Amino acid sequence: MMCLESDGAGTGGSSQDCIPGAEDGEVETLSGRMNPVTTVLDIKSPEMESPSSKASLSEKPLNMKRARVAAVGILSVGNVLNYLDRYTVAGVLLDIQQHFEIKDSGAGLLPTVFICSFMVAAPIFGYLGDRFNRKVILSCGIFFWSAITFSSSFISKQYFWLLVLSRGLVGIGEASYSTIAPTIIGDLFTKNTRTLMLSVFYFAIPLGSGLGYITGSSVKQVAGDWRWALRVSPVLGMITGALILIFVPVAKRGHTEQLKVHSSWFRDMKALLRNRSYVFSSLATSTVSFATGALGMWIPLYLYRAQVVQKVVEPCNDGPCSNKDSLIFGAITCITGFLGVITGAGATKWCRLKTQRADPLVCAVGMLGSAIFICLVFVAAKSSIEAAYICIFAGETLLFSNWAITADMLMYVVIPTRRATAMALQSFTSHLLGDAGSPYLIGFISDLIQENTNKSPLWEFLSLGYALMLCPFVVVLGGMFFLATALYFLEDRAKAEQQEPCSDPFTVGSCSDSEEASIL
């Protein structure tokens, strides 16, 4: 962190403009920093500064603001690639089923193993992210999952268990990113600027998910082999990992709030479990993960089966199979992700003028509205694929509207030196109760229904639809959790602010929001 100091006009105090990066003369290590002693001889008065030095000083804040915005761009690209890799498998799911000769439950095992390893690794990376060099951890995570994904594209059909194992290892690599990257953005910006930048970062989730479907199905069609779909994201991942190492600044933890107190991991966990708005919002994100994991995995296959029943398409017995539904669903996910994040951020900003509980209330309304349209998908799919896509569009837009808001709420109610741990615990909880089991559970229920009925295209379609009907009920439960969050949000935010003094212990004055005005 480089801090530029200037004397206050007419006062005995001083103000600081803190810039991400290393402080002057500071020695950066993986476990901390060592600062040299500053003597009186090192301090220059304003009279001693030349006009050229003053001009260079005025340029540095502008350059660093641009560097911070660029850092958000690079981190967002990395987030796109994480989700692109995750949903490329869903884009070629039918081909994987036919190649390895597995049922719905076997296909559902792939994302389940991925998420299980993801959620187990997340708390570990949360601990490391609060104590060690975060961009090094991020880059290593990207390099690791890129190498594993590329290697998995060469697995032969008799080793399905090896493909399952590889997805588990990829989950470990991606856990580092989802846990740590948002905390870097939280330390680079504050207030409305932070909301905007987190919105950009979390827009990468639906964008990457949609591109995963599009990339998987398109590359498979062009190459004539679904394995080539798994070789795109690793190359891009290696490039992004290098960009993070070179261009993302080492933001000091909590520098925007000037918080300098650290506590033990057990004390952090105890404080988080007592934070009621954090607990309820984490439970709410679990329901979002449950729905997005299940719908993202199975909706393209469900709509394909619907068209087989309606005799719009012929059943696929040999690959490569039709990629139309994956392409359409991927495009819808990209568009609704953008609209959802923009709608959520805009609605929250407007509602903050009306109530201080705007964040959880906007999330609750979005969840409850989404549940209605998800229910209508299964009604419409029986007779009209176009109507089903319209309902998916509306339901996903509302469902995606709360991603950035939930992350921003965490920044409000958790102190900076505890945020990586909080993000990791929330990630662990949401995956444990959400998408760790939902894809497999849906596939298991679908297989169970089919075993007790006549094997036919009609019952393949109906059984998967009945299993997926579990999702809207879970989404309604998530809306209730967000309403519970609203009850305690103001109290928990006030407690966090009391532990975030806005002035340096050795100076007089308060934090400035000038950076936000210049960026916005």
Short mmCIF file of C-alpha atoms in Angstrom, two decimals, residues 57-328:
data_model
loop_
_atom_site.label_atom_id
_atom_site.label_comp_id
_atom_site.label_asym_id
_atom_site.label_seq_id
_atom_site.Cartn_x
_atom_site.Cartn_y
_atom_site.Cartn_z
CA LEU A 57 1.91 13.22 -7.49
CA SER A 58 -1.44 14.33 -8.94
CA GLU A 59 -1.14 11.77 -11.75
CA LYS A 60 -0.49 8.83 -9.44
CA PRO A 61 -4.00 8.65 -7.88
CA LEU A 62 -5.58 8.73 -11.36
CA ASN A 63 -3.26 6.00 -12.62
CA MET A 64 -3.95 3.84 -9.59
CA LYS A 65 -7.70 4.27 -9.99
CA ARG A 66 -7.35 3.04 -13.55
CA ALA A 67 -5.22 0.15 -12.29
CA ARG A 68 -7.93 -0.83 -9.82
CA VAL A 69 -10.62 -0.80 -12.50
CA ALA A 70 -8.34 -2.86 -14.76
CA ALA A 71 -7.81 -5.30 -11.88
CA VAL A 72 -11.57 -5.78 -11.59
CA GLY A 73 -11.69 -6.46 -15.33
CA ILE A 74 -9.00 -9.15 -15.12
CA LEU A 75 -10.58 -10.76 -12.05
CA SER A 76 -13.96 -10.77 -13.80
CA VAL A 77 -12.47 -12.48 -16.87
CA GLY A 78 -11.04 -15.13 -14.55
CA ASN A 79 -14.48 -15.61 -13.03
CA VAL A 80 -15.97 -16.03 -16.51
CA LEU A 81 -13.45 -18.79 -17.24
CA ASN A 82 -14.16 -20.56 -13.96
CA TYR A 83 -17.84 -20.87 -14.79
CA LEU A 84 -17.22 -21.51 -18.48
CA ASP A 85 -15.16 -24.55 -17.52
CA ARG A 86 -17.78 -25.67 -15.01
CA TYR A 87 -20.70 -25.60 -17.47
CA THR A 88 -18.89 -26.85 -20.55
CA VAL A 89 -19.59 -30.33 -19.18
CA ALA A 90 -23.31 -29.53 -19.03
CA GLY A 91 -23.17 -28.34 -22.64
CA VAL A 92 -22.02 -31.80 -23.80
CA LEU A 93 -23.85 -33.82 -21.15
CA LEU A 94 -25.84 -35.97 -23.57
CA ASP A 95 -22.65 -36.92 -25.42
CA ILE A 96 -20.91 -37.79 -22.15
CA GLN A 97 -23.86 -40.00 -21.14
CA GLN A 98 -23.71 -41.90 -24.43
CA HIS A 99 -19.91 -42.15 -24.52
CA PHE A 100 -19.57 -43.54 -20.98
CA GLU A 101 -22.97 -45.31 -21.07
CA ILE A 102 -24.26 -43.83 -17.81
CA LYS A 103 -27.75 -42.96 -16.53
CA ASP A 104 -29.07 -39.64 -15.20
CA SER A 105 -27.75 -40.33 -11.71
CA GLY A 106 -24.27 -41.05 -13.09
CA ALA A 107 -24.29 -37.80 -15.08
CA GLY A 108 -25.45 -35.93 -11.98
CA LEU A 109 -22.45 -37.31 -10.12
CA LEU A 110 -20.05 -35.11 -12.15
CA PRO A 111 -21.19 -31.72 -10.79
CA THR A 112 -21.83 -33.20 -7.34
CA VAL A 113 -18.23 -34.39 -6.95
CA PHE A 114 -17.02 -31.06 -8.32
CA ILE A 115 -19.02 -29.07 -5.79
CA CYS A 116 -18.14 -31.37 -2.86
CA SER A 117 -14.43 -30.84 -3.40
CA PHE A 118 -15.09 -27.13 -4.01
CA MET A 119 -16.86 -26.65 -0.70
CA VAL A 120 -14.28 -28.64 1.28
CA ALA A 121 -11.43 -26.58 -0.19
CA ALA A 122 -13.19 -23.21 0.22
CA PRO A 123 -12.64 -22.82 4.01
CA ILE A 124 -8.97 -23.69 3.58
CA PHE A 125 -8.53 -21.00 0.94
CA GLY A 126 -10.54 -18.61 3.12
CA TYR A 127 -8.01 -19.07 5.93
CA LEU A 128 -5.09 -18.65 3.53
CA GLY A 129 -6.71 -15.65 1.83
CA ASP A 130 -6.95 -13.71 5.11
CA ARG A 131 -3.27 -14.29 5.86
CA PHE A 132 -1.17 -14.74 2.70
CA ASN A 133 -0.65 -13.24 -0.76
CA ARG A 134 -4.02 -13.51 -2.44
CA LYS A 135 -3.11 -13.01 -6.08
CA VAL A 136 -0.50 -15.77 -5.89
CA ILE A 137 -3.13 -18.14 -4.52
CA LEU A 138 -5.57 -17.13 -7.29
CA SER A 139 -3.03 -17.70 -10.04
CA CYS A 140 -1.94 -21.07 -8.69
CA GLY A 141 -5.57 -22.15 -8.50
CA ILE A 142 -6.21 -21.22 -12.15
CA PHE A 143 -3.04 -22.96 -13.35
CA PHE A 144 -4.02 -26.10 -11.43
CA TRP A 145 -7.58 -26.51 -12.71
CA SER A 146 -6.53 -25.61 -16.26
CA ALA A 147 -3.98 -28.44 -16.31
CA ILE A 148 -6.48 -30.94 -14.84
CA THR A 149 -9.28 -30.01 -17.26
CA PHE A 150 -6.99 -30.30 -20.27
CA SER A 151 -5.76 -33.71 -19.10
CA SER A 152 -9.33 -34.98 -18.54
CA SER A 153 -10.14 -34.54 -22.23
CA PHE A 154 -7.98 -37.60 -23.00
CA ILE A 155 -9.80 -40.06 -20.67
CA SER A 156 -11.07 -43.17 -22.49
CA LYS A 157 -14.62 -44.54 -22.10
CA GLN A 158 -13.80 -47.38 -19.68
CA TYR A 159 -12.45 -44.92 -17.08
CA PHE A 160 -15.50 -42.87 -16.16
CA TRP A 161 -14.35 -42.86 -12.53
CA LEU A 162 -11.24 -40.98 -13.65
CA LEU A 163 -13.40 -38.26 -15.23
CA VAL A 164 -15.30 -37.99 -11.94
CA LEU A 165 -12.00 -37.69 -10.03
CA SER A 166 -10.74 -35.00 -12.39
CA ARG A 167 -13.86 -32.89 -11.82
CA GLY A 168 -13.21 -33.15 -8.10
CA LEU A 169 -9.67 -31.83 -8.56
CA VAL A 170 -10.94 -29.00 -10.76
CA GLY A 171 -13.29 -28.02 -7.91
CA ILE A 172 -10.30 -27.56 -5.59
CA GLY A 173 -8.63 -25.18 -8.06
CA GLU A 174 -11.76 -23.12 -8.64
CA ALA A 175 -12.51 -22.85 -4.90
CA SER A 176 -9.54 -20.51 -4.47
CA TYR A 177 -10.99 -18.05 -6.97
CA SER A 178 -14.58 -17.80 -5.76
CA THR A 179 -13.40 -17.41 -2.17
CA ILE A 180 -10.63 -14.84 -2.53
CA ALA A 181 -11.29 -12.71 -5.62
CA PRO A 182 -14.35 -10.84 -4.21
CA THR A 183 -12.37 -9.84 -1.10
CA ILE A 184 -9.72 -8.17 -3.27
CA ILE A 185 -12.42 -6.10 -4.96
CA GLY A 186 -13.89 -5.33 -1.53
CA ASP A 187 -10.51 -3.91 -0.48
CA LEU A 188 -10.08 -1.83 -3.64
CA PHE A 189 -13.42 0.02 -3.46
CA THR A 190 -16.08 1.18 -1.00
CA LYS A 191 -19.83 1.82 -0.85
CA ASN A 192 -21.65 2.35 -4.19
CA THR A 193 -18.45 1.92 -6.18
CA ARG A 194 -17.91 -1.45 -4.54
CA THR A 195 -21.50 -2.45 -5.38
CA LEU A 196 -20.89 -1.53 -9.02
CA MET A 197 -17.59 -3.43 -9.24
CA LEU A 198 -19.00 -6.50 -7.51
CA SER A 199 -21.89 -6.39 -9.96
CA VAL A 200 -19.39 -6.53 -12.82
CA PHE A 201 -17.58 -9.42 -11.13
CA TYR A 202 -20.73 -11.44 -10.45
CA PHE A 203 -22.13 -10.79 -13.91
CA ALA A 204 -19.29 -13.10 -14.94
CA ILE A 205 -21.16 -16.03 -13.34
CA PRO A 206 -24.15 -16.16 -15.73
CA LEU A 207 -21.96 -14.96 -18.60
CA GLY A 208 -19.44 -17.73 -18.00
CA SER A 209 -22.19 -20.29 -17.44
CA GLY A 210 -23.89 -19.37 -20.69
CA LEU A 211 -20.62 -19.34 -22.60
CA GLY A 212 -19.92 -22.78 -21.16
CA TYR A 213 -23.02 -24.20 -22.84
CA ILE A 214 -22.25 -22.33 -26.07
CA THR A 215 -18.57 -23.29 -26.10
CA GLY A 216 -19.24 -26.92 -25.28
CA SER A 217 -21.91 -27.45 -27.91
CA SER A 218 -20.26 -25.29 -30.63
CA VAL A 219 -16.74 -26.71 -30.30
CA LYS A 220 -18.18 -30.23 -30.22
CA GLN A 221 -20.10 -29.56 -33.42
CA VAL A 222 -17.12 -28.06 -35.24
CA ALA A 223 -14.58 -30.65 -34.12
CA GLY A 224 -16.98 -33.59 -34.25
CA ASP A 225 -15.76 -34.71 -30.82
CA TRP A 226 -17.01 -33.50 -27.43
CA ARG A 227 -13.53 -33.84 -25.90
CA TRP A 228 -12.32 -30.73 -27.75
CA ALA A 229 -14.82 -28.71 -25.72
CA LEU A 230 -12.71 -29.38 -22.61
CA ARG A 231 -9.55 -27.96 -24.23
CA VAL A 232 -10.68 -24.35 -24.70
CA SER A 233 -10.93 -23.00 -21.14
CA PRO A 234 -7.52 -24.38 -19.99
CA VAL A 235 -5.60 -22.34 -22.57
CA LEU A 236 -7.47 -19.15 -21.68
CA GLY A 237 -7.08 -19.97 -17.99
CA MET A 238 -3.28 -20.09 -18.22
CA ILE A 239 -3.22 -16.66 -19.88
CA THR A 240 -5.53 -15.14 -17.25
CA GLY A 241 -3.49 -16.59 -14.39
CA ALA A 242 -0.40 -14.84 -15.76
CA LEU A 243 -2.29 -11.53 -16.13
CA ILE A 244 -3.39 -11.71 -12.49
CA LEU A 245 0.19 -12.17 -11.32
CA ILE A 246 1.40 -9.22 -13.39
CA PHE A 247 -1.35 -6.61 -13.25
CA VAL A 248 -3.57 -7.14 -10.16
CA PRO A 249 -2.30 -5.00 -7.26
CA VAL A 250 -1.71 -6.44 -3.80
CA ALA A 251 -4.57 -4.63 -2.05
CA LYS A 252 -4.06 -4.26 1.68
CA ARG A 253 -6.81 -5.99 3.63
CA GLY A 254 -9.38 -3.46 4.78
CA HIS A 255 -7.38 -0.46 3.54
CA THR A 256 -10.55 1.36 2.48
CA GLU A 257 -11.87 1.08 6.03
CA GLN A 258 -8.44 1.56 7.66
CA LEU A 259 -8.98 -1.52 9.83
CA LYS A 260 -5.76 -2.97 11.24
CA VAL A 261 -6.91 -5.56 13.80
CA HIS A 262 -6.53 -9.30 13.16
CA SER A 263 -8.05 -12.12 15.18
CA SER A 264 -7.74 -15.89 15.36
CA TRP A 265 -9.65 -18.23 13.03
CA PHE A 266 -11.78 -19.59 15.90
CA ARG A 267 -12.72 -16.09 16.99
CA ASP A 268 -13.64 -15.23 13.39
CA MET A 269 -15.87 -18.29 13.10
CA LYS A 270 -17.56 -17.57 16.43
CA ALA A 271 -18.29 -13.99 15.39
CA LEU A 272 -19.69 -15.06 12.01
CA LEU A 273 -22.03 -17.64 13.53
CA ARG A 274 -23.40 -14.95 15.86
CA ASN A 275 -24.01 -12.62 12.91
CA ARG A 276 -27.67 -13.37 12.19
CA SER A 277 -27.99 -11.47 8.93
CA TYR A 278 -24.88 -13.26 7.66
CA VAL A 279 -26.29 -16.66 8.69
CA PHE A 280 -29.69 -16.09 7.07
CA SER A 281 -28.19 -14.64 3.87
CA SER A 282 -25.88 -17.67 3.67
CA LEU A 283 -28.88 -19.99 3.95
CA ALA A 284 -30.59 -17.97 1.22
CA THR A 285 -27.58 -18.32 -1.08
CA SER A 286 -27.78 -22.07 -0.47
CA THR A 287 -31.23 -22.15 -2.04
CA VAL A 288 -29.96 -20.10 -5.00
CA SER A 289 -27.13 -22.60 -5.46
CA PHE A 290 -29.57 -25.51 -5.24
CA ALA A 291 -31.77 -24.09 -7.99
CA THR A 292 -29.02 -22.86 -10.31
CA GLY A 293 -27.07 -26.11 -9.96
CA ALA A 294 -30.08 -28.31 -10.73
CA LEU A 295 -31.59 -26.14 -13.47
CA GLY A 296 -28.25 -25.44 -15.12
CA MET A 297 -27.44 -29.12 -15.29
CA TRP A 298 -30.78 -30.53 -16.42
CA ILE A 299 -32.86 -27.89 -18.24
CA PRO A 300 -31.23 -28.34 -21.69
CA LEU A 301 -31.72 -32.12 -21.49
CA TYR A 302 -35.28 -31.62 -20.20
CA LEU A 303 -36.19 -29.39 -23.14
CA TYR A 304 -34.58 -31.84 -25.56
CA ARG A 305 -36.75 -34.64 -24.15
CA ALA A 306 -39.79 -32.37 -24.42
CA GLN A 307 -39.14 -31.92 -28.15
CA VAL A 308 -38.71 -35.68 -28.59
CA VAL A 309 -42.14 -36.20 -27.01
CA GLN A 310 -43.63 -33.49 -29.23
CA LYS A 311 -41.93 -35.20 -32.23
CA VAL A 312 -40.11 -31.99 -33.11
CA VAL A 313 -36.72 -33.78 -33.05
CA GLU A 314 -35.64 -37.37 -33.41
CA PRO A 315 -34.08 -39.28 -30.47
CA CYS A 316 -30.28 -39.23 -30.55
CA ASN A 317 -28.69 -42.65 -30.23
CA ASP A 318 -25.23 -41.87 -31.63
CA GLY A 319 -23.19 -38.69 -31.10
CA PRO A 320 -22.61 -35.95 -31.73
CA CYS A 321 -26.17 -35.07 -30.66
CA SER A 322 -28.13 -31.90 -31.39
CA ASN A 323 -26.66 -28.82 -29.74
CA LYS A 324 -29.57 -26.45 -30.30
CA ASP A 325 -30.96 -26.50 -26.75
CA SER A 326 -27.57 -25.97 -25.14
CA LEU A 327 -26.89 -23.04 -27.46
CA ILE A 328 -30.25 -21.39 -26.77
#
